[in-house]
C-alpha positions as MATLAB code, in Angstrom:
seq = 'MKSRLASFLSVVFITFLLLEAGTCLLMKMDVLQGDIPTYSLDNIGSRFWKDIHPAFGVWHVPNTSFQHRKSCFDVEYRTNSEGMRDRPREKNGPASRVLTLGDSFIEGWGVPEQDRLSNLLEREKGREFLNFGTSGYFGTTQYFLLYDRLAKAFSHDSVLVGVLPSNDFNDDNYGLWKDKGRHRPFWVGDSPPYELRYARSVPEGMTFRRYLAGVLREFSYLYNAIKNVVLARRTGDSGQAGKVFSRFYDFNEGEYGRMEYSLTKLRESAEGKRVTVILIPILHDLERYDRDGKSPLTQRLEAWGKRHSAEVVDLTPWFHDYQKDWRQYYFPCDNHWSSYGNHVAFDLLIKYY';
ca = [
      -4.178  -20.215  -42.937;
      -5.919  -17.239  -41.463;
      -8.502  -19.594  -40.022;
      -5.809  -21.708  -38.355;
      -4.034  -18.733  -36.976;
      -7.211  -17.407  -35.609;
      -7.956  -20.823  -33.988;
      -4.464  -21.089  -32.469;
      -4.715  -17.623  -30.974;
      -8.097  -18.321  -29.494;
      -6.767  -21.490  -27.879;
      -3.784  -19.495  -26.438;
      -6.180  -16.718  -25.230;
      -8.554  -19.212  -23.578;
      -5.640  -21.141  -21.942;
      -4.176  -17.826  -20.594;
      -7.606  -16.845  -19.176;
      -8.006  -20.202  -17.491;
      -4.498  -20.020  -16.079;
      -5.006  -16.512  -14.855;
      -8.331  -17.444  -13.157;
      -6.777  -20.465  -11.569;
      -3.723  -18.401  -10.245;
      -6.078  -15.791   -8.954;
      -8.061  -18.395   -6.958;
      -4.870  -19.959   -5.613;
      -3.523  -16.617   -4.501;
      -6.651  -15.713   -2.732;
      -6.355  -19.031   -0.931;
      -2.737  -18.305    0.053;
      -1.616  -21.467   -1.857;
       0.458  -19.155   -4.224;
       2.059  -15.952   -3.335;
       2.814  -12.745   -5.099;
       1.567   -9.238   -5.642;
      -2.051   -8.832   -6.427;
      -2.761   -6.741   -9.533;
      -4.280   -3.332   -8.818;
      -5.458   -2.813  -12.349;
      -4.211    0.836  -12.111;
      -2.586    2.563  -15.001;
      -0.976    5.059  -12.526;
       0.919    2.307  -10.748;
       2.586    1.360  -14.038;
       4.327    4.571  -14.779;
       4.891    5.561  -11.164;
       6.791    2.631   -9.667;
       7.270    3.521   -6.017;
      10.862    2.238   -5.752;
      13.385    3.371   -8.423;
      17.081    3.524   -8.852;
      17.142    7.333   -8.787;
      19.642    8.447   -6.191;
      23.109    8.861   -7.505;
      24.710    7.950   -4.188;
      22.687    4.916   -2.835;
      20.503    3.835   -5.712;
      16.889    2.843   -4.994;
      14.739    5.430   -3.314;
      11.069    6.468   -3.425;
       9.818    9.065   -5.937;
       9.102   12.258   -3.940;
       5.333   13.289   -3.681;
       3.975   10.046   -5.057;
       1.844    7.173   -4.031;
       1.669    3.457   -4.813;
      -1.059    0.785   -4.062;
       0.552   -2.386   -2.777;
      -1.665   -5.483   -2.801;
      -1.136   -8.985   -1.751;
      -3.558  -11.648   -0.730;
      -2.982  -10.767    2.930;
      -2.738   -7.037    2.644;
      -3.858   -3.834    0.761;
      -2.066   -0.751    1.607;
      -1.314    2.644   -0.066;
       2.190    4.131    0.340;
       2.753    7.768    0.080;
       5.976    9.901    0.068;
       6.818   13.399    1.114;
       8.930   15.861   -0.767;
      12.161   14.125    0.255;
      11.085   10.784   -0.976;
      10.579    9.403    2.472;
       7.547    7.240    3.228;
       6.659    9.692    6.047;
       4.738   12.805    6.726;
       6.348   16.136    5.827;
       9.468   16.724    7.940;
      11.517   19.916    8.484;
      15.277   19.550    8.048;
      15.744   22.122   10.753;
      13.375   20.645   13.323;
      13.761   19.760   16.879;
      17.242   18.808   17.865;
      16.094   15.637   19.755;
      14.912   13.436   16.905;
      15.635    9.858   15.846;
      16.503    8.982   12.179;
      15.419    5.377   11.374;
      17.273    3.569    8.667;
      16.841    0.149    7.197;
      15.098   -1.803    4.375;
      11.453   -2.963    3.937;
      10.923   -3.920    7.456;
      11.753   -0.392    8.691;
       9.960    1.218    5.745;
       6.791   -0.778    6.887;
       6.163   -3.136    4.061;
       2.564   -4.061    3.893;
       1.386   -2.146    6.885;
      -0.258    1.341    7.290;
       1.938    3.992    8.597;
       0.271    4.201   11.935;
       1.259    0.529   12.550;
       4.952    0.796   11.774;
       7.590    0.693   14.373;
       8.859    4.236   13.970;
       5.271    5.576   14.187;
       4.466    3.590   17.393;
       7.681    4.873   19.020;
       6.829    8.446   17.912;
       3.272    8.236   19.243;
       4.334    6.722   22.509;
       7.287    9.035   23.196;
       6.069   12.291   21.818;
       9.429   12.557   19.977;
       9.975   12.566   16.264;
      11.141    9.270   14.571;
      11.856   10.137   10.934;
      11.523    7.079    8.711;
      14.314    6.696    5.975;
      13.649    3.020    5.304;
      13.158    1.667    1.821;
      12.559   -1.667   -0.050;
      14.216   -2.564   -3.204;
      17.091   -4.844   -1.930;
      18.633   -2.243    0.231;
      21.687   -3.304    2.334;
      24.068   -1.942    4.858;
      26.286   -0.134    2.432;
      23.148    1.733    1.288;
      22.215    2.474    4.873;
      25.520    4.356    5.365;
      25.319    6.226    2.079;
      21.658    7.215    2.646;
      22.442    8.566    6.084;
      25.818   10.351    4.925;
      24.359   11.858    1.735;
      20.744   12.557    2.767;
      19.372   11.832    6.225;
      22.052   13.444    8.385;
      21.113   16.867    6.981;
      17.992   16.522    9.252;
      18.552   17.729   12.846;
      18.709   14.684   15.164;
      20.531   13.330   18.067;
      19.997    9.585   17.540;
      20.090    6.979   14.675;
      18.178    3.735   14.759;
      19.331    1.161   12.099;
      17.458   -2.015   11.416;
      19.696   -4.830    9.980;
      18.113   -7.622    8.335;
      20.730  -10.394    8.020;
      18.447  -12.606    5.885;
      18.837  -10.065    2.944;
      21.611   -7.608    3.867;
      24.615   -9.948    3.120;
      23.329  -10.740   -0.261;
      22.254   -7.086   -0.789;
      25.952   -5.951   -0.359;
      27.447   -8.718   -2.726;
      28.873   -7.061   -5.816;
      29.245  -10.460   -7.621;
      25.395  -11.143   -7.202;
      24.374   -7.769   -8.545;
      26.913   -6.538  -11.040;
      24.995   -7.865  -14.096;
      21.546   -7.181  -12.937;
      20.993   -3.744  -14.463;
      20.654   -1.954  -11.141;
      22.316    1.267   -9.991;
      23.633   -0.035   -6.735;
      26.733    0.780   -4.545;
      28.996   -1.946   -3.116;
      32.225   -2.249   -1.032;
      34.726   -4.178   -3.102;
      38.070   -5.690   -1.948;
      39.545   -8.296    0.323;
      39.825   -6.150    3.456;
      39.353   -2.475    4.700;
      39.522    0.094    3.345;
      37.218   -1.156    0.621;
      36.669    0.409   -2.722;
      33.177    1.875   -3.371;
      32.007    0.557   -6.693;
      28.638    0.854   -8.524;
      26.997   -1.927  -10.473;
      25.769    0.795  -13.012;
      27.428    4.197  -13.850;
      24.108    6.067  -13.839;
      20.569    5.351  -12.734;
      18.403    3.764  -15.474;
      15.143    5.488  -16.428;
      11.842    3.891  -17.814;
      12.513    1.365  -20.580;
      10.060   -0.654  -22.645;
      11.037   -3.665  -20.769;
      10.368   -2.039  -17.365;
       6.969   -0.556  -18.709;
       5.928   -4.049  -20.012;
       6.933   -5.649  -16.632;
       4.817   -2.957  -14.854;
       1.827   -3.596  -17.065;
       2.017   -7.380  -16.258;
       2.485   -6.606  -12.551;
      -0.582   -4.501  -12.334;
      -2.811   -6.656  -14.557;
      -1.799  -10.258  -14.215;
      -1.957  -12.756  -11.343;
      -0.075  -15.334  -13.446;
       2.906  -13.036  -13.909;
       3.140  -12.065  -10.339;
       2.990  -15.761   -9.106;
       5.719  -16.710  -11.691;
       7.878  -13.770  -10.643;
       7.565  -14.680   -7.045;
       8.854  -18.175   -7.650;
      11.847  -16.909   -9.728;
      12.832  -14.499   -6.984;
      12.607  -17.095   -4.348;
      14.885  -19.385   -6.354;
      17.397  -16.579   -7.110;
      17.698  -15.548   -3.579;
      17.399  -18.927   -1.915;
      20.240  -20.585    0.154;
      20.705  -23.846    1.640;
      22.127  -24.498    5.107;
      24.249  -27.105    6.552;
      22.909  -30.552    6.666;
      20.226  -31.088    9.275;
      20.143  -27.314   10.150;
      17.732  -24.535    9.061;
      19.615  -21.990    7.217;
      20.002  -18.587    8.955;
      22.210  -15.578    8.059;
      22.669  -15.012   11.804;
      24.756  -18.303   11.743;
      25.721  -18.909    8.155;
      27.884  -16.092    6.682;
      31.582  -15.906    5.659;
      34.253  -13.455    6.670;
      33.957  -11.307    3.520;
      30.255  -10.852    4.145;
      30.728   -9.944    7.668;
      33.717   -7.606    6.936;
      31.572   -5.549    4.453;
      28.609   -5.230    7.015;
      30.919   -4.243    9.739;
      32.725   -1.698    7.670;
      29.371   -0.107    6.583;
      28.252    0.204   10.171;
      31.707    1.647   11.233;
      31.409    4.210    8.481;
      27.916    5.139    9.587;
      28.997    5.335   13.242;
      31.827    7.768   12.088;
      29.389    9.811   10.080;
      27.077   10.081   13.127;
      29.880   11.377   15.535;
      28.345   12.677   18.632;
      24.986   11.020   18.021;
      23.519    8.028   19.674;
      23.520    4.892   17.318;
      21.468    1.887   17.955;
      21.628   -1.139   15.665;
      18.689   -3.697   15.831;
      19.020   -7.143   14.355;
      15.745   -8.334   12.744;
      14.966  -12.057   12.580;
      12.695  -13.841   10.116;
      11.046  -17.083   10.866;
      14.026  -19.297    9.991;
      16.251  -17.303   12.319;
      13.865  -17.916   15.190;
      13.897  -21.684   14.383;
      17.763  -21.740   14.268;
      17.919  -19.843   17.452;
      15.632  -22.301   19.140;
      18.259  -24.906   18.416;
      21.547  -23.202   18.616;
      21.066  -20.262   20.919;
      22.862  -16.850   20.633;
      24.282  -16.410   17.139;
      27.920  -15.680   16.089;
      26.598  -12.603   14.180;
      25.069  -11.194   17.316;
      28.223  -11.852   19.398;
      30.468  -10.286   16.826;
      28.323   -7.159   16.424;
      27.876   -6.773   20.052;
      31.613   -6.714   20.404;
      31.749   -4.159   17.574;
      29.179   -1.987   19.374;
      31.425   -1.930   22.563;
      34.453   -0.745   20.496;
      32.496    1.909   18.751;
      30.069    3.174   21.488;
      27.087    1.900   19.662;
      24.093   -0.210   20.989;
      23.320   -3.482   19.345;
      20.057   -5.007   20.181;
      19.147   -8.540   18.852;
      15.379   -8.829   18.672;
      15.670  -12.635   18.120;
      15.497  -13.760   21.844;
      12.561  -11.180   22.390;
      10.648  -12.602   19.431;
      11.386  -16.222   20.366;
      10.047  -15.912   24.019;
       7.255  -13.348   23.361;
       4.808  -16.091   22.376;
       4.985  -19.586   20.945;
       3.327  -19.098   17.501;
       6.083  -17.117   15.771;
       4.251  -17.066   12.467;
       1.904  -14.390   13.844;
       4.679  -11.990   13.712;
       4.738  -12.107    9.891;
       2.234  -11.872    7.095;
       0.953  -15.279    6.046;
       1.643  -14.472    2.384;
       4.805  -12.744    2.982;
       7.945  -12.984    5.340;
       7.678   -9.289    6.399;
       6.388   -8.153    9.819;
       2.694   -7.779   10.210;
       1.237   -4.930   12.129;
       1.483   -7.349   15.047;
       5.111   -7.982   14.420;
       5.774   -4.189   14.533;
       3.970   -3.921   17.816;
       6.079   -6.733   19.266;
       9.286   -4.982   18.208;
       7.903   -1.715   19.722;
       7.290   -3.417   23.081;
      11.009   -4.210   23.405;
      12.431   -0.996   21.884;
      10.250    1.370   23.871;
      12.570    0.548   26.705;
      15.437    2.102   24.984;
      13.771    5.359   24.256;
];
């Protein structure tokens, strides 16, 4: 019996090693996508993004670092004492500063700090652009709460908000997240004023399940490839027949209502400040724009901006016309902006600052 068990375990172990080696090779060839193991014990216990803020959920652990590796990038993230992926910032700094809010695109997923949009603007203008962006499925409800409960305490006269329609509608959907075990805020109701509700009552700390996931994430190619496929299926959507799905065009009234309400609350909280909202396209959005032109989301948010004295800048036409090969804006193993994509956005937004 022991001999049979030993033989079985040997076969399982050898099979795992072969699958792991094969997955590693396919990831390095960009056939499969996912995080690349760092083989770092420090990364396991110090996950860079955690549901630690009582008001808006996911945020960075202050004064920590995280090595983020994929087949097409390898970058270290570091946070300051406030949890921002940014250099140290004084709350009572210059009055003329810009607070940048948004998700992973604003945070600078996969790119060194010096290549991020906010850093490029700061270096060119000689004016501080404080970066409050964060990954972790961060939507417009959270943009407002982060600004209202944390960022606005820093002296500033302008707010730059990056909206990613591809994710932000789903990130603000309570029905999708209420059973996911995440501490996240949502607007709930049929019409304004909405009720603010949380998917969990308190932030969850480290559990055995999370620790095991961390071990697998940092030590297994196979685990990361499978996780990437699962996430893609979980967040995937299908468009109308014959059309590329794009959240600039494909959304319902409830989704738009919550987004507009969040931006309105942010505009009210930033009373007296300049507010600029930029709309960030992914590759599918550019493809749909090429066919259908200006999107209904852009038209509605531009009308909102006129009513609330806020600028709304759709990056889609700019990215569409800047060059023919739109894929160069994004990482080949990921749909986030590459350093080049950040520079293209900078080339447009420098005109506004």
